[in-house]
Amino acid sequence: MSEYAHPEILVSTEWVEAHAGDPKIRVVEVDVDTKAYEEAHVENAIGWNWQSQLCDTVRRDVIPKADLEKLLGETGITPETTIVLYGDNNNWFACWAFWQLRMYGHSNLRLMNGGRKKWLSEGRVLTAQMPSFKPTLYKAMVPDASMRAFLPQVMDIVRADGPWALVDVRSPDEFSGKILCPPGLPETCQRGGHIPGAFSVPWGKNVNEDGTFKTADELEALYHPLGLTPDKGVVTYCRIGERSSLSWVVLKFLLGHDKVMNYDGSWTEWGNLVNAPVERGAHAI
């Protein structure tokens, strides 16, 4: 049986329960449902709101460097702090935070395997008490652009049959163009479908029913038959870049692909472009 390329990025719920009070560790909850943390969370965990704290609130972009430094510093995080991320929806936005933190150079990162779902199913202790930490002065690095794909790079991939592939992690109905976005979500597009040549590998195929990631063998069986092997560059995308960050984590850290980028412009950008090529209907998987 194959092992994960970087098993160290995952920690169990048991491990988090035992280490949540360690001053060298900061547990962070990032949810799709931004009210979930306020209702109850892992003891000593802090909460980040993806809508107001993990993005640029003026223009569509990731969190600016100065804002990230403020966010981390005000909760006592230093570059040496091990940040353990978890959240609802199988760690969608926990992975999104993971991706952004890695871009800004914070390497001491972990994901609680199974996220909030597994913690709740195991009946582990929750609290509504908000922790307080002594602030620090955090200095982030210049973001690593090799982890992020922008529109010109994606267009180049579409034009050329080269060493890079596109993986659309949305639902089959979004991929085919039957629907524009999941029900109840505001960011949308003018046209449905997918980027030409993209493979459809829905993000949910990467995880088990309990929220944990599938085994390395099971993950390889999703990607390798499509020719998506470690020597192939891959760009993941979804609607706004959050679900695709989970697939980015899988490919880069669990399967060990060196060249993986997350296209966070995703379908909200591509599906609004004038004269951009669009495919509809089913494709691989």
Coordinates of C-alpha atoms in Angstrom, one line a residue:
M1 CA 0.0 0.0 0.0
S2 CA 1.3 3.4 -0.9
E3 CA 1.9 6.0 1.7
Y4 CA 1.1 9.7 1.6
A5 CA 4.0 11.8 0.2
H6 CA 3.8 14.2 3.2
P7 CA 1.8 12.5 5.9
E8 CA 3.1 15.1 8.4
I9 CA 0.6 17.7 7.2
L10 CA -2.3 15.6 8.7
V11 CA -3.1 15.2 12.4
S12 CA -5.8 13.2 14.0
T13 CA -8.7 14.5 16.2
E14 CA -7.1 12.7 19.1
W15 CA -3.8 14.6 18.5
V16 CA -5.6 17.9 18.4
E17 CA -7.5 17.1 21.6
A18 CA -4.2 16.4 23.3
H19 CA -2.3 19.4 22.0
A20 CA -4.9 22.2 21.7
G21 CA -3.5 23.9 24.8
D22 CA 0.2 23.8 23.7
P23 CA 1.5 27.4 23.5
K24 CA 3.5 26.4 20.4
I25 CA 0.4 25.3 18.6
R26 CA -2.5 27.4 17.4
V27 CA -5.7 25.6 16.4
V28 CA -7.8 27.5 13.8
E29 CA -11.3 26.8 12.6
V30 CA -12.4 28.1 9.1
D31 CA -15.9 27.3 8.1
V32 CA -18.2 27.7 5.1
D33 CA -20.9 28.5 7.8
T34 CA -19.3 31.5 9.4
K35 CA -21.6 31.2 12.5
A36 CA -20.5 27.7 13.4
Y37 CA -17.4 28.7 15.3
E38 CA -19.3 31.1 17.5
E39 CA -21.8 28.4 18.4
A40 CA -19.1 25.9 19.5
H41 CA -15.5 25.0 18.6
V42 CA -12.5 23.0 19.7
E43 CA -11.1 24.3 23.0
N44 CA -8.5 27.1 22.6
A45 CA -9.3 27.3 18.8
I46 CA -9.6 30.7 17.2
G47 CA -11.9 31.3 14.3
W48 CA -11.3 33.0 10.9
N49 CA -14.1 34.3 8.8
W50 CA -13.3 33.5 5.1
Q51 CA -15.6 36.3 3.9
S52 CA -14.1 39.1 5.9
Q53 CA -10.6 38.0 7.1
L54 CA -9.2 35.7 4.5
C55 CA -9.6 37.8 1.4
D56 CA -9.2 41.3 0.1
T57 CA -12.5 42.9 0.9
V58 CA -12.2 45.7 -1.8
R59 CA -11.0 43.8 -4.9
R60 CA -11.3 40.1 -5.6
D61 CA -8.0 38.7 -4.3
V62 CA -6.4 36.7 -1.6
I63 CA -5.7 38.3 1.8
P64 CA -3.2 41.1 1.4
K65 CA 0.2 40.6 3.1
A66 CA -0.3 43.4 5.7
D67 CA -3.7 42.0 6.6
L68 CA -2.4 38.5 7.0
E69 CA 0.4 39.8 9.2
K70 CA -2.2 41.6 11.4
L71 CA -4.5 38.5 11.5
L72 CA -1.7 36.2 12.6
G73 CA -0.1 38.7 15.0
E74 CA -3.2 39.5 16.9
T75 CA -3.6 35.9 17.9
G76 CA 0.0 35.4 19.0
I77 CA 1.2 33.4 16.0
T78 CA 4.8 33.6 15.0
P79 CA 6.6 31.9 12.0
E80 CA 7.5 29.1 14.4
T81 CA 4.0 28.5 15.5
T82 CA 2.4 25.3 14.3
I83 CA -1.0 26.2 12.9
V84 CA -3.6 23.4 12.9
L85 CA -6.5 24.1 10.6
Y86 CA -9.9 22.5 10.5
G87 CA -13.5 23.3 9.5
D88 CA -16.8 22.2 8.2
N89 CA -17.6 20.8 4.7
N90 CA -14.7 18.4 4.8
N91 CA -12.2 21.2 5.4
W92 CA -13.0 23.2 2.2
F93 CA -12.0 26.5 3.7
A94 CA -9.4 25.1 6.1
C95 CA -7.6 24.0 2.9
W96 CA -8.1 27.4 1.4
A97 CA -6.5 29.0 4.4
F98 CA -3.7 26.3 4.2
W99 CA -3.1 27.3 0.6
Q100 CA -2.8 31.0 1.3
L101 CA -0.6 30.5 4.4
R102 CA 1.8 28.3 2.3
M103 CA 1.9 31.0 -0.3
Y104 CA 3.0 33.5 2.3
G105 CA 5.7 31.2 3.6
H106 CA 4.2 29.7 6.8
S107 CA 5.4 26.1 6.6
N108 CA 4.4 24.9 10.0
L109 CA 0.9 23.9 8.9
R110 CA -1.3 20.9 9.7
L111 CA -4.9 19.9 8.8
M112 CA -7.1 18.0 11.3
N113 CA -8.0 15.0 9.3
G114 CA -11.8 14.7 9.2
G115 CA -12.4 18.3 10.2
R116 CA -15.3 19.5 12.3
K117 CA -17.5 16.7 11.0
K118 CA -15.3 14.0 12.5
W119 CA -14.8 15.9 15.8
L120 CA -18.6 16.1 16.2
S121 CA -19.2 12.5 15.2
E122 CA -16.8 11.3 17.9
G123 CA -18.6 13.4 20.6
R124 CA -15.4 15.4 21.5
V125 CA -15.6 18.4 23.8
L126 CA -16.7 21.7 22.3
T127 CA -16.8 25.2 23.9
A128 CA -18.2 28.6 23.1
Q129 CA -15.5 30.4 25.0
M130 CA -13.3 32.6 22.9
P131 CA -9.6 32.3 23.7
S132 CA -7.2 35.2 24.1
F133 CA -3.5 35.3 23.2
K134 CA -0.7 37.8 23.7
P135 CA -0.2 39.6 20.3
T136 CA 3.1 39.2 18.3
L137 CA 4.7 41.0 15.4
Y138 CA 4.3 38.7 12.5
K139 CA 6.3 39.2 9.2
A140 CA 5.1 37.2 6.2
M141 CA 7.1 36.4 3.1
V142 CA 6.4 37.6 -0.4
P143 CA 3.7 35.2 -1.7
D144 CA 5.1 32.3 -3.8
A145 CA 3.4 32.7 -7.2
S146 CA 4.3 29.1 -8.2
M147 CA 1.3 27.9 -6.1
R148 CA -1.3 30.1 -7.8
A149 CA -2.5 30.2 -11.4
F150 CA -3.7 33.3 -13.1
L151 CA -5.9 33.7 -16.2
P152 CA -3.0 34.1 -18.7
Q153 CA -1.4 30.9 -17.5
V154 CA -4.7 29.0 -17.8
M155 CA -5.3 30.4 -21.3
D156 CA -1.8 29.2 -22.3
I157 CA -2.7 25.7 -21.1
V158 CA -5.9 25.7 -23.1
R159 CA -4.1 26.8 -26.3
A160 CA -1.2 24.3 -26.1
D161 CA -1.1 20.5 -25.7
G162 CA 1.7 20.7 -23.2
P163 CA 2.9 19.3 -19.9
W164 CA 0.1 20.9 -17.8
A165 CA -3.5 19.7 -17.3
L166 CA -6.6 21.2 -15.8
V167 CA -8.7 19.5 -13.1
D168 CA -12.2 20.8 -12.5
V169 CA -13.3 19.8 -9.0
R170 CA -16.9 21.0 -9.1
S171 CA -19.9 18.8 -9.2
P172 CA -20.8 17.0 -12.4
D173 CA -23.8 19.3 -13.0
E174 CA -21.6 22.4 -12.7
F175 CA -19.0 20.8 -15.0
S176 CA -21.6 19.9 -17.7
G177 CA -23.2 23.3 -17.6
K178 CA -26.5 22.1 -16.2
I179 CA -26.2 24.5 -13.2
L180 CA -24.1 27.6 -12.7
C181 CA -23.3 27.1 -9.1
P182 CA -24.3 25.1 -6.0
P183 CA -27.7 26.3 -4.6
G184 CA -27.6 29.3 -2.3
L185 CA -24.2 30.6 -3.2
P186 CA -23.9 34.2 -4.5
E187 CA -20.7 34.2 -6.7
T188 CA -21.8 33.0 -10.1
C189 CA -21.1 33.3 -13.8
Q190 CA -22.9 34.3 -17.1
R191 CA -22.3 30.9 -18.8
G192 CA -22.1 27.3 -17.5
G193 CA -19.7 24.6 -18.6
H194 CA -16.0 24.0 -18.1
I195 CA -12.7 25.0 -19.4
P196 CA -11.9 23.1 -22.6
G197 CA -9.8 20.0 -22.0
A198 CA -10.3 20.0 -18.2
F199 CA -10.7 16.7 -16.4
S200 CA -13.7 16.4 -14.0
V201 CA -12.6 15.0 -10.7
P202 CA -15.1 16.3 -8.1
W203 CA -13.5 17.3 -4.9
G204 CA -15.7 14.9 -2.9
K205 CA -14.0 11.9 -4.4
N206 CA -10.9 12.7 -2.4
V207 CA -12.6 12.2 1.0
N208 CA -14.3 9.4 3.0
E209 CA -17.8 9.6 4.5
D210 CA -16.3 10.6 7.9
G211 CA -14.5 13.6 6.4
T212 CA -11.0 12.1 6.3
F213 CA -8.9 11.9 3.2
K214 CA -8.9 8.6 1.2
T215 CA -5.8 6.5 1.2
A216 CA -2.9 7.2 -1.1
D217 CA -3.8 4.2 -3.3
E218 CA -7.4 5.4 -3.6
L219 CA -6.3 8.9 -4.5
E220 CA -3.8 7.6 -7.1
A221 CA -6.6 5.6 -8.6
L222 CA -8.5 8.8 -9.2
Y223 CA -5.7 10.7 -10.9
H224 CA -3.2 8.4 -12.4
P225 CA -5.5 6.7 -14.9
L226 CA -6.1 10.1 -16.4
G227 CA -2.4 10.6 -17.0
L228 CA -2.2 12.9 -14.0
T229 CA 1.0 11.5 -12.6
P230 CA 3.6 13.3 -10.5
D231 CA 5.6 14.4 -13.6
K232 CA 2.5 16.2 -15.0
G233 CA 1.8 19.8 -14.0
V234 CA -1.8 20.3 -12.7
V235 CA -4.0 23.4 -12.2
T236 CA -7.0 22.8 -10.1
Y237 CA -10.1 25.0 -10.2
C238 CA -13.7 25.2 -9.0
R239 CA -16.0 28.2 -8.7
I240 CA -14.0 30.6 -6.5
G241 CA -11.0 28.5 -5.6
E242 CA -12.0 27.0 -2.2
R243 CA -13.0 23.5 -3.2
S244 CA -10.0 23.3 -5.6
S245 CA -7.6 24.2 -2.7
L246 CA -8.6 20.8 -1.2
S247 CA -7.7 19.0 -4.4
W248 CA -4.5 21.1 -4.5
V249 CA -3.6 19.8 -1.0
V250 CA -4.3 16.2 -2.1
L251 CA -2.2 16.5 -5.3
K252 CA 0.7 18.4 -3.8
F253 CA 1.1 17.0 -0.3
L254 CA -0.7 13.7 -0.2
L255 CA 0.4 12.5 -3.7
G256 CA 3.6 14.5 -3.9
H257 CA 3.1 16.3 -7.2
D258 CA 5.7 19.0 -7.5
K259 CA 3.9 21.2 -10.0
V260 CA 0.4 22.0 -8.7
M261 CA -1.3 25.4 -8.9
N262 CA -4.7 26.5 -7.7
Y263 CA -6.6 28.8 -10.1
D264 CA -8.7 30.7 -7.6
G265 CA -10.2 32.9 -10.4
S266 CA -11.9 29.6 -11.3
W267 CA -15.2 29.4 -13.1
T268 CA -16.5 32.7 -11.7
E269 CA -13.8 34.4 -13.7
W270 CA -13.7 32.1 -16.8
G271 CA -17.5 31.8 -17.1
N272 CA -17.8 35.6 -17.2
L273 CA -15.2 36.2 -19.9
V274 CA -16.3 37.5 -23.3
N275 CA -15.4 35.2 -26.2
A276 CA -13.7 32.6 -23.9
P277 CA -13.9 29.0 -25.1
V278 CA -16.3 26.9 -23.1
E279 CA -17.1 23.2 -23.3
R280 CA -20.3 21.5 -22.1
G281 CA -21.3 18.0 -21.3
A282 CA -19.6 15.1 -19.5
H283 CA -15.9 14.4 -19.6
A284 CA -13.5 12.1 -17.8
I285 CA -14.8 10.7 -14.5

